[in-house]
């Protein structure tokens, strides 16, 4: 029997058509040979393969790492690798830094004036020896010109989304955040300043994310978080691969 499940956003590493299959050889400033896999949609370097630096070169030890020191380390590291990753370090905002005791998994959002860009991620992984063993970025190149001042208020955007959803007493709002939403239209990416609003009801089971244009109140996009399949359960997490075949 098929059952309905709630699909939680999962950062996957599946290579698709938007990622260049050609690996570009370069050297970093220390002479390390690297191979770059470019995200053709965003223009950034989706994955960097090869020998990456040890955090000792930035004045850190594994035992030094915590939420505060990770940000200091990242500023130095991303400053060095901004050209290789094709990112602007000034646009980075820490999303999370987690450790399982053997690895640190560090990820950043691309953001403009504190407003995050939907669906992007910049991150790296540090092993217990202090080696940076994985690195990649999916961030847009031409996003900085967008205005981040909304003309539609949060409450008005919520009202628009609830009307589209069919709001009643059984509906729960699970979040409303101002974001930059990139939308692909005829091989061109357009950026919209939107309110991202998630609405949920248990019966009938529904969870929909609405992206309401913060300039004119139109619904730019909506995504259904409910999928049907012959399996059950929830999986969340991020994984930065070490090898190009991972």
CSV table of C-alpha atoms in Angstrom, one decimal:
chain,number,residue,atom,x,y,z
A,1,UNK,CA,0.0,0.0,0.0
A,2,UNK,CA,1.2,3.4,-0.8
A,3,UNK,CA,1.5,5.9,2.0
A,4,UNK,CA,1.8,9.7,2.0
A,5,UNK,CA,4.9,11.1,3.5
A,6,UNK,CA,6.2,14.6,4.2
A,7,UNK,CA,9.4,15.1,2.2
A,8,UNK,CA,11.9,17.3,4.1
A,9,UNK,CA,14.4,19.3,2.1
A,10,UNK,CA,17.5,17.2,1.5
A,11,UNK,CA,20.8,18.5,0.1
A,12,UNK,CA,21.7,15.9,-2.5
A,13,UNK,CA,24.9,15.5,-4.5
A,14,UNK,CA,23.4,14.0,-7.6
A,15,UNK,CA,25.1,15.4,-10.7
A,16,UNK,CA,22.6,16.7,-13.3
A,17,UNK,CA,22.7,18.5,-16.5
A,18,UNK,CA,23.3,21.9,-14.8
A,19,UNK,CA,26.7,20.7,-13.6
A,20,UNK,CA,29.5,20.7,-16.2
A,21,UNK,CA,30.9,17.2,-16.8
A,22,UNK,CA,34.2,18.7,-17.9
A,23,UNK,CA,36.7,19.2,-14.9
A,24,UNK,CA,38.7,22.3,-15.2
A,25,UNK,CA,42.4,22.0,-14.0
A,26,UNK,CA,43.9,24.9,-12.1
A,27,UNK,CA,46.4,25.5,-9.3
A,28,UNK,CA,45.8,27.4,-6.1
A,29,UNK,CA,48.2,30.0,-4.7
A,30,UNK,CA,50.1,27.3,-2.9
A,31,UNK,CA,50.7,25.3,-6.2
A,32,UNK,CA,48.1,22.6,-5.3
A,33,UNK,CA,46.6,21.0,-8.4
A,34,UNK,CA,42.8,21.2,-8.4
A,35,UNK,CA,39.9,20.1,-10.6
A,36,UNK,CA,36.8,22.3,-10.8
A,37,UNK,CA,33.3,21.2,-11.6
A,38,UNK,CA,31.2,24.3,-12.6
A,39,UNK,CA,27.5,24.7,-11.9
A,40,UNK,CA,26.5,26.1,-15.3
A,41,UNK,CA,23.2,27.5,-14.0
A,42,UNK,CA,24.8,29.6,-11.2
A,43,UNK,CA,28.3,30.1,-12.6
A,44,UNK,CA,29.9,29.1,-9.4
A,45,UNK,CA,32.2,26.1,-8.8
A,46,UNK,CA,29.9,23.2,-7.7
A,47,UNK,CA,32.8,21.0,-6.4
A,48,UNK,CA,36.5,21.4,-6.0
A,49,UNK,CA,38.6,18.2,-6.2
A,50,UNK,CA,42.3,17.8,-5.3
A,51,UNK,CA,44.6,18.8,-2.4
A,52,UNK,CA,43.0,21.5,-0.2
A,53,UNK,CA,44.8,23.3,2.6
A,54,UNK,CA,45.0,22.3,6.3
A,55,UNK,CA,43.5,24.7,8.7
A,56,UNK,CA,46.9,25.0,10.4
A,57,UNK,CA,47.9,27.3,7.4
A,58,UNK,CA,45.2,29.7,8.7
A,59,UNK,CA,46.4,29.5,12.3
A,60,UNK,CA,43.9,26.9,13.6
A,61,UNK,CA,44.0,23.5,15.2
A,62,UNK,CA,41.1,21.0,15.2
A,63,UNK,CA,40.8,21.5,19.0
A,64,UNK,CA,40.3,25.3,18.3
A,65,UNK,CA,37.1,24.8,16.3
A,66,UNK,CA,33.8,26.0,17.6
A,67,UNK,CA,31.0,28.2,16.2
A,68,UNK,CA,32.9,31.4,16.8
A,69,UNK,CA,36.3,30.2,15.5
A,70,UNK,CA,34.7,28.5,12.4
A,71,UNK,CA,33.5,31.9,11.2
A,72,UNK,CA,36.9,33.4,11.6
A,73,UNK,CA,38.5,30.5,9.8
A,74,UNK,CA,35.9,30.7,7.0
A,75,UNK,CA,36.6,34.4,6.4
A,76,UNK,CA,40.2,33.7,5.8
A,77,UNK,CA,39.6,30.5,3.8
A,78,UNK,CA,36.9,32.0,1.5
A,79,UNK,CA,39.0,35.1,1.0
A,80,UNK,CA,41.7,32.8,-0.5
A,81,UNK,CA,39.3,30.7,-2.5
A,82,UNK,CA,36.8,33.3,-3.6
A,83,UNK,CA,38.2,33.3,-7.2
A,84,UNK,CA,38.3,29.5,-7.4
A,85,UNK,CA,34.8,29.2,-6.1
A,86,UNK,CA,33.5,32.2,-8.0
A,87,UNK,CA,31.8,33.7,-5.0
A,88,UNK,CA,31.8,37.0,-3.2
A,89,UNK,CA,32.8,36.4,0.5
A,90,UNK,CA,30.8,39.5,1.5
A,91,UNK,CA,27.6,37.7,0.5
A,92,UNK,CA,28.1,34.7,2.8
A,93,UNK,CA,26.1,34.1,5.9
A,94,UNK,CA,26.7,31.1,8.2
A,95,UNK,CA,23.9,28.5,7.9
A,96,UNK,CA,25.3,25.9,10.2
A,97,UNK,CA,28.5,24.3,11.6
A,98,UNK,CA,28.2,20.8,13.0
A,99,UNK,CA,30.6,18.1,14.1
A,100,UNK,CA,30.2,14.4,14.7
A,101,UNK,CA,33.5,14.3,16.6
A,102,UNK,CA,35.4,13.2,13.5
A,103,UNK,CA,34.4,15.9,10.9
A,104,UNK,CA,33.2,19.5,10.9
A,105,UNK,CA,30.5,20.1,8.3
A,106,UNK,CA,30.3,23.9,7.6
A,107,UNK,CA,27.8,25.5,5.3
A,108,UNK,CA,26.9,29.1,4.3
A,109,UNK,CA,24.1,30.8,2.6
A,110,UNK,CA,24.5,33.4,-0.1
A,111,UNK,CA,22.7,36.5,1.0
A,112,UNK,CA,22.2,40.1,-0.1
A,113,UNK,CA,21.8,42.7,2.7
A,114,UNK,CA,21.0,39.8,5.0
A,115,UNK,CA,18.3,38.3,2.8
A,116,UNK,CA,19.2,34.7,1.8
A,117,UNK,CA,19.1,33.3,-1.7
A,118,UNK,CA,16.8,30.3,-1.9
A,119,UNK,CA,18.3,26.9,-2.8
A,120,UNK,CA,22.0,27.8,-2.7
A,121,UNK,CA,24.8,26.5,-0.5
A,122,UNK,CA,28.5,27.1,0.0
A,123,UNK,CA,30.4,24.7,2.2
A,124,UNK,CA,33.4,22.7,3.2
A,125,UNK,CA,34.3,19.8,5.4
A,126,UNK,CA,37.3,19.5,7.8
A,127,UNK,CA,38.6,16.2,9.1
A,128,UNK,CA,40.1,15.4,12.5
A,129,UNK,CA,43.6,16.1,11.1
A,130,UNK,CA,42.6,19.6,10.1
A,131,UNK,CA,42.6,18.9,6.4
A,132,UNK,CA,39.8,20.5,4.3
A,133,UNK,CA,38.6,17.4,2.5
A,134,UNK,CA,35.5,18.7,0.6
A,135,UNK,CA,34.6,22.1,-0.9
A,136,UNK,CA,31.9,23.4,-3.2
A,137,UNK,CA,29.6,26.3,-4.0
A,138,UNK,CA,26.2,26.7,-5.7
A,139,UNK,CA,25.8,30.5,-5.6
A,140,UNK,CA,24.7,33.0,-8.3
A,141,UNK,CA,27.0,35.5,-9.9
A,142,UNK,CA,24.6,38.2,-10.9
A,143,UNK,CA,22.3,38.5,-7.9
A,144,UNK,CA,23.7,41.6,-6.2
A,145,UNK,CA,21.7,44.2,-8.1
A,146,UNK,CA,18.3,43.0,-6.7
A,147,UNK,CA,16.5,45.4,-4.3
A,148,UNK,CA,15.9,43.8,-0.9
A,149,UNK,CA,13.4,46.3,0.4
A,150,UNK,CA,9.9,44.8,0.3
A,151,UNK,CA,6.8,46.8,-0.8
A,152,UNK,CA,4.4,44.1,0.3
A,153,UNK,CA,4.3,43.6,4.1
A,154,UNK,CA,4.7,40.3,5.7
A,155,UNK,CA,1.1,40.2,7.0
A,156,UNK,CA,-0.2,41.0,3.5
A,157,UNK,CA,1.9,38.2,2.0
A,158,UNK,CA,0.6,35.8,4.6
A,159,UNK,CA,-2.9,36.8,3.8
A,160,UNK,CA,-2.3,36.1,0.0
A,161,UNK,CA,-0.8,32.7,0.7
A,162,UNK,CA,-3.6,31.7,3.1
A,163,UNK,CA,-6.2,32.7,0.6
A,164,UNK,CA,-4.5,30.5,-2.1
A,165,UNK,CA,-4.2,27.6,0.3
A,166,UNK,CA,-7.8,27.7,1.6
A,167,UNK,CA,-7.1,28.9,5.1
A,168,UNK,CA,-9.2,27.7,8.1
A,169,UNK,CA,-8.8,26.7,11.7
A,170,UNK,CA,-7.0,23.4,10.8
A,171,UNK,CA,-4.2,25.2,9.0
A,172,UNK,CA,-0.8,25.9,10.7
A,173,UNK,CA,1.7,28.4,9.4
A,174,UNK,CA,5.2,26.9,9.7
A,175,UNK,CA,7.2,29.9,8.8
A,176,UNK,CA,7.4,33.2,6.8
A,177,UNK,CA,10.8,34.6,5.7
A,178,UNK,CA,12.0,37.2,3.2
A,179,UNK,CA,14.2,35.5,0.6
A,180,UNK,CA,15.5,36.0,-2.9
A,181,UNK,CA,13.9,33.4,-5.1
A,182,UNK,CA,15.8,32.5,-8.4
A,183,UNK,CA,13.5,31.2,-11.2
A,184,UNK,CA,14.6,29.7,-14.4
A,185,UNK,CA,12.7,31.0,-17.4
A,186,UNK,CA,13.8,30.1,-21.0
A,187,UNK,CA,17.5,29.5,-20.0
A,188,UNK,CA,17.6,32.8,-18.0
A,189,UNK,CA,17.5,33.2,-14.3
A,190,UNK,CA,15.3,35.9,-12.9
A,191,UNK,CA,15.6,36.9,-9.2
A,192,UNK,CA,12.5,37.8,-7.2
A,193,UNK,CA,12.4,39.3,-3.7
A,194,UNK,CA,9.7,37.1,-2.1
A,195,UNK,CA,8.1,36.1,1.1
A,196,UNK,CA,8.5,32.3,1.6
A,197,UNK,CA,5.5,31.1,3.5
A,198,UNK,CA,4.9,27.4,4.5
A,199,UNK,CA,1.3,26.3,5.3
A,200,UNK,CA,0.3,22.9,6.7
A,201,UNK,CA,-2.8,20.9,7.5
A,202,UNK,CA,-3.0,17.3,8.8
A,203,UNK,CA,-6.3,16.3,7.1
A,204,UNK,CA,-6.3,16.2,4.2
A,205,UNK,CA,-2.5,16.1,4.5
A,206,UNK,CA,-1.1,19.2,2.8
A,207,UNK,CA,2.0,21.3,3.1
A,208,UNK,CA,2.7,24.0,0.5
A,209,UNK,CA,5.4,26.6,0.3
A,210,UNK,CA,4.3,29.8,-1.3
A,211,UNK,CA,6.7,32.4,-2.8
A,212,UNK,CA,4.8,35.7,-2.8
A,213,UNK,CA,6.5,38.6,-4.7
A,214,UNK,CA,7.4,41.2,-2.2
A,215,UNK,CA,7.0,43.9,-4.8
A,216,UNK,CA,3.5,43.3,-6.1
A,217,UNK,CA,1.9,40.4,-4.1
A,218,UNK,CA,1.8,37.9,-7.0
A,219,UNK,CA,2.6,34.3,-6.2
A,220,UNK,CA,5.8,33.6,-8.1
A,221,UNK,CA,5.9,29.9,-7.3
A,222,UNK,CA,4.5,27.3,-5.0
A,223,UNK,CA,6.0,24.0,-4.0
A,224,UNK,CA,4.1,20.9,-2.7
A,225,UNK,CA,6.1,19.3,0.2
A,226,UNK,CA,3.9,16.2,0.1
A,227,UNK,CA,4.9,13.3,-2.1
A,228,UNK,CA,3.4,9.8,-2.6
A,229,UNK,CA,5.5,6.7,-2.6
A,230,UNK,CA,5.8,3.1,-1.4
A,231,UNK,CA,8.0,4.0,1.5
A,232,UNK,CA,7.9,5.9,4.7
A,233,UNK,CA,10.1,7.9,7.0
A,234,UNK,CA,12.0,11.2,7.0
A,235,UNK,CA,15.6,11.9,6.2
A,236,UNK,CA,17.3,15.3,6.6
A,237,UNK,CA,20.9,16.4,6.3
A,238,UNK,CA,23.7,17.6,4.0
A,239,UNK,CA,26.7,15.8,2.6
A,240,UNK,CA,29.8,17.3,0.9
A,241,UNK,CA,31.5,14.5,-1.1
A,242,UNK,CA,35.2,14.0,-1.0
A,243,UNK,CA,35.8,12.4,-4.4
A,244,UNK,CA,34.3,13.2,-7.8
A,245,UNK,CA,32.7,9.8,-7.9
A,246,UNK,CA,30.9,10.1,-4.5
